[in-house]
C-alpha positions as CSV (number, residue, x, y, z in Angstrom):
1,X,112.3,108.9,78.1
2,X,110.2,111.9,79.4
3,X,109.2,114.5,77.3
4,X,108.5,117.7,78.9
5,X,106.3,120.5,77.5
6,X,105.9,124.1,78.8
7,X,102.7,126.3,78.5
8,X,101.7,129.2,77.3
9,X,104.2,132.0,76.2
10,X,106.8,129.8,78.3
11,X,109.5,128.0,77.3
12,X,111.6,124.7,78.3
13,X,113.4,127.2,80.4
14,X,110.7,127.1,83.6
15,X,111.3,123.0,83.1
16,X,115.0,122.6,83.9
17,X,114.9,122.1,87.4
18,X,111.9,119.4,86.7
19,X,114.3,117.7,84.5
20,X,117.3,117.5,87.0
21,X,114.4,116.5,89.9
22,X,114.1,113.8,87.2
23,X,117.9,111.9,87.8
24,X,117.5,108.8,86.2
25,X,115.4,109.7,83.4
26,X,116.4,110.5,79.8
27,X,114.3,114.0,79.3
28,X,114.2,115.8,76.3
29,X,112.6,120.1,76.9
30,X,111.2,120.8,74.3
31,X,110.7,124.4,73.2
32,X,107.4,124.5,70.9
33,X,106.6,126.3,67.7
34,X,106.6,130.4,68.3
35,X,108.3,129.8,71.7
36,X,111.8,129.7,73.3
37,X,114.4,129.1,70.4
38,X,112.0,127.4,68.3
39,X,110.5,129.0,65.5
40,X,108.8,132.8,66.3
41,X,106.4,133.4,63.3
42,X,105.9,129.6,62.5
43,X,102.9,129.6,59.4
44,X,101.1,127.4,61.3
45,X,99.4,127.4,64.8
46,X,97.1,124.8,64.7
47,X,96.9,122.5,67.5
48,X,97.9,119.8,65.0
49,X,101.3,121.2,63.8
50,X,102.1,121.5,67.2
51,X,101.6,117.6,67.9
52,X,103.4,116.9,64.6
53,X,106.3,118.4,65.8
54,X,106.5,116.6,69.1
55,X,105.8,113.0,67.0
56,X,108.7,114.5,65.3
57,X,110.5,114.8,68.1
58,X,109.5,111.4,69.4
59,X,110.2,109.2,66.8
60,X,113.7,110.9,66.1
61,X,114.6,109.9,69.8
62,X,113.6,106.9,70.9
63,X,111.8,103.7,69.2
64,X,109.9,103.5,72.4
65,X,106.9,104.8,73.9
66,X,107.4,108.2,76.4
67,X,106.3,109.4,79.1
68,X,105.0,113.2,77.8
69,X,104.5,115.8,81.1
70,X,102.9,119.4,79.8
71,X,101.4,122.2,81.1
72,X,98.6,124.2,80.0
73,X,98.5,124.4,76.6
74,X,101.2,122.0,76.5
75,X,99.2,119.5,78.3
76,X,97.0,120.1,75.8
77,X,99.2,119.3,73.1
78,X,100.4,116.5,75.2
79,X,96.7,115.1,75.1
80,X,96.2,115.8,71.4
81,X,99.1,113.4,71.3
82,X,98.2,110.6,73.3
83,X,95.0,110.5,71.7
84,X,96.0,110.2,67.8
85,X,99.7,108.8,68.8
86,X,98.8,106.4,71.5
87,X,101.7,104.2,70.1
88,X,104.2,107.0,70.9
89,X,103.2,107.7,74.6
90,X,103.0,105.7,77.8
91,X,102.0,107.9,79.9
92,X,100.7,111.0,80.4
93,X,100.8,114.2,82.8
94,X,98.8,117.0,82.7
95,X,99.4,120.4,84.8
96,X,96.6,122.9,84.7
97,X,95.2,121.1,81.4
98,X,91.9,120.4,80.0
99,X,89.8,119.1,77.0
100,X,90.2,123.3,75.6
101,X,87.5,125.9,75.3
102,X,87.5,129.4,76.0
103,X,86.5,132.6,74.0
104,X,87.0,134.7,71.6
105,X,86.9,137.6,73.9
106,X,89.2,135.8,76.4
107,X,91.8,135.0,73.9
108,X,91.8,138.7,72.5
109,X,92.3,140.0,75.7
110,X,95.4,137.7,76.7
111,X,96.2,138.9,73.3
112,X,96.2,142.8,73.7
113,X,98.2,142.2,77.1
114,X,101.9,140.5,75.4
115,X,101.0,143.1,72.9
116,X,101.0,146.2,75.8
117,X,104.5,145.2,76.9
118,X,106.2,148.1,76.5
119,X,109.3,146.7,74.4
120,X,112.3,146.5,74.1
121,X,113.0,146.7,77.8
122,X,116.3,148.6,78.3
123,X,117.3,146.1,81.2
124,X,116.2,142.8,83.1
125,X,115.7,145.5,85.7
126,X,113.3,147.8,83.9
127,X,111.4,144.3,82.7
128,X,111.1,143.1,85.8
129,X,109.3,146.4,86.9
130,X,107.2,146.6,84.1
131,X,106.0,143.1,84.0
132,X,105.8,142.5,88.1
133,X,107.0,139.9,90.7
134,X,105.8,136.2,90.5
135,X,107.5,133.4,89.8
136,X,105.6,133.3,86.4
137,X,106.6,136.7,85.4
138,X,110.4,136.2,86.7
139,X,110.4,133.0,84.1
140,X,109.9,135.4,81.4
141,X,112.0,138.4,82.6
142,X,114.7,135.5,82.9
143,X,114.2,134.3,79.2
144,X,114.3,137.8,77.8
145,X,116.6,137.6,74.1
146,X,118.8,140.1,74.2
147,X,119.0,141.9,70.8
148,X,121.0,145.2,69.6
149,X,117.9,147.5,71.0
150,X,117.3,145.6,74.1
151,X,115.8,143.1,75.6
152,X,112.6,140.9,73.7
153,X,110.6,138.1,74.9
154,X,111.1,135.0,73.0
155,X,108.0,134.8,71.6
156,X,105.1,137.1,69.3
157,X,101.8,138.1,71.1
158,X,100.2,137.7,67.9
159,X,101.2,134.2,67.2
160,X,100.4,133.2,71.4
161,X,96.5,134.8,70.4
162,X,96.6,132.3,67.4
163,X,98.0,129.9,68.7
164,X,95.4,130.0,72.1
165,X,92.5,130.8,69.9
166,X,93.0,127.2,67.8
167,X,92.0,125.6,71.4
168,X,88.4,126.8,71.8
169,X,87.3,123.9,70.0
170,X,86.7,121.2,73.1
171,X,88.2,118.1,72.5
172,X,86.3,116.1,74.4
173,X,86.5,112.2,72.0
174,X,90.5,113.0,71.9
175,X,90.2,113.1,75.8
176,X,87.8,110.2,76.5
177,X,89.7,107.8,73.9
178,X,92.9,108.0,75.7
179,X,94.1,104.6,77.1
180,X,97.6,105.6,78.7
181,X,97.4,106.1,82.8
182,X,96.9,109.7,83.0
183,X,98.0,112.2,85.7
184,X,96.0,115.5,86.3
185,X,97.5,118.0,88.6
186,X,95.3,120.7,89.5
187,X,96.3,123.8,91.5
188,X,93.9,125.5,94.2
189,X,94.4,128.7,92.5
190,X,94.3,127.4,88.7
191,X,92.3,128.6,86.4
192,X,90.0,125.3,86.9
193,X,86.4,125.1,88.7
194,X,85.9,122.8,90.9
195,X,83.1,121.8,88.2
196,X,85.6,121.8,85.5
197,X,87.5,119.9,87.7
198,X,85.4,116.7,88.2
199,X,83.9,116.6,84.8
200,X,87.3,116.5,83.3
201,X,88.7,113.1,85.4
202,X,85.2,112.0,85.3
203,X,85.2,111.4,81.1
204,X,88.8,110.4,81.0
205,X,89.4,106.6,81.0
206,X,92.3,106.2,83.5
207,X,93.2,109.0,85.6
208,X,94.8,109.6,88.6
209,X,93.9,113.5,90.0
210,X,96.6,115.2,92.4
211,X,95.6,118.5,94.0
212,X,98.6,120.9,94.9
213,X,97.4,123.8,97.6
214,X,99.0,126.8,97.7
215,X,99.9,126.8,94.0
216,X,98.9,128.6,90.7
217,X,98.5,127.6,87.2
218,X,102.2,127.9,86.8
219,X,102.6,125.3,89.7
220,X,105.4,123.9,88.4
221,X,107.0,127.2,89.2
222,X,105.4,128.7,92.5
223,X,105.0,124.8,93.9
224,X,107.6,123.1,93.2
225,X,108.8,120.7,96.0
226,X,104.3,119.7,95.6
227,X,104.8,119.3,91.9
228,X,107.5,117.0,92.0
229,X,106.2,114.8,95.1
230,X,103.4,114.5,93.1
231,X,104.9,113.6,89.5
232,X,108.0,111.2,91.0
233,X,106.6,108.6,92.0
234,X,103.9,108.4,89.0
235,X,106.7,108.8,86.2
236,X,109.7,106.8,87.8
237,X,107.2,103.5,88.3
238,X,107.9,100.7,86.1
């Protein structure tokens, strides 16, 4: 079984056609806390509620170890995972992920930008000029919730700056302790230094590093046909 989890403000939505790239595999998208149709105003962001609920997840499935797949934050949570859980997961994928970190001040700001969105938007139409054209932002004009006064993303800006702001805490022991082969996919136009980069697969135990070109932290998205050449053959092994 794979379990798949989105990033940031996303939802399992951007992850469909990664499932159906998938044939073969049992895989379960999975829309975290204050994302998607999960829960919007959950009480608690901290990074471990949101591995609890994937254990949850987990263990209601399958008796089995998974093969978990996030990006960015979700990788995160994915790694959070395999490093107090290594029982649950067999192996691991990371898209644009890392060991966390970040400020304050960076976390505000992404913060104050879902809060300048100017809505309801009256339209997929008028959202879609508001918010720009990239794959990224068509995702979320796509998974707009229609309500009686229009159209609402599926998730709070407040709870995303909470629930961001609970990773500046580098996690570097829950990184190096993980046994599981690990996959790293890094984009050429992530948000990763080179630096960053290196350190990251350095301190990790088992990892295999996969460079897409051409891509951006939501490779999974602008990249596709790269993303899946390089996750294939690394999930469907026996």
């Amino acid at each position: 079984m794979v379990v798949i989890l989105h990033g940031l403000a996303g939802s399992s939505c951007e992850f469909i056609p990664t499932a159906h790239a998938l044939e073969g595999r049992r895989v379960i998208l999975v829309d975290q806390r204050g994302h998607g149709r999960s829960t919007t105003r959950p009480t608690d962001t901290s990074r471990g509620a949101f591995v609890a609920d994937i254990v949850c997840v987990i263990t209601a499935e399958t008796s089995e170890p998974v093969d978990v797949v996030g990006q960015s934050i979700g990788a995160h949570t994915a790694m959070l995972l395999a490093a107090t859980r290594p029982d649950l997961v067999q192996r691991l994928v990371m898209l644009e992920g890392n060991q966390g970190g970040g400020t304050a001040e960076e976390h505000a700001a992404l913060g104050n930008y879902f809060r300048s969105w100017t809505v309801p938007f009256a339209s997929r139409f008028v959202a879609a000029a508001a918010l720009g054209d990239s794959p990224l932002k068509r995702a979320w004009v796509n998974d707009l919730e229609e309500r009686a006064d229009g159209l609402h993303p599926r998730f709070d800006a407040d709870v995303m700056q909470a629930t961001i702001e609970a990773t500046e805490e580098p996690r570097w022991a829950e990184w190096e302790s993980i046994e599981a082969p690990v996959l790293v996919i890094y984009a050429d136009g992530g948000m990763f230094s080179e630096a960053d980069k290196s350190e990251f697969v350095r301190r990790g135990r088992n990892v295999q590093r996969v460079d897409l070109g051409n891509a951006s932290h939501d490779a999974h998205l602008d990249a596709f046909d790269q993303w899946i050449s390089a996750i294939h053959p690394f999930i469907t092994a026996r």
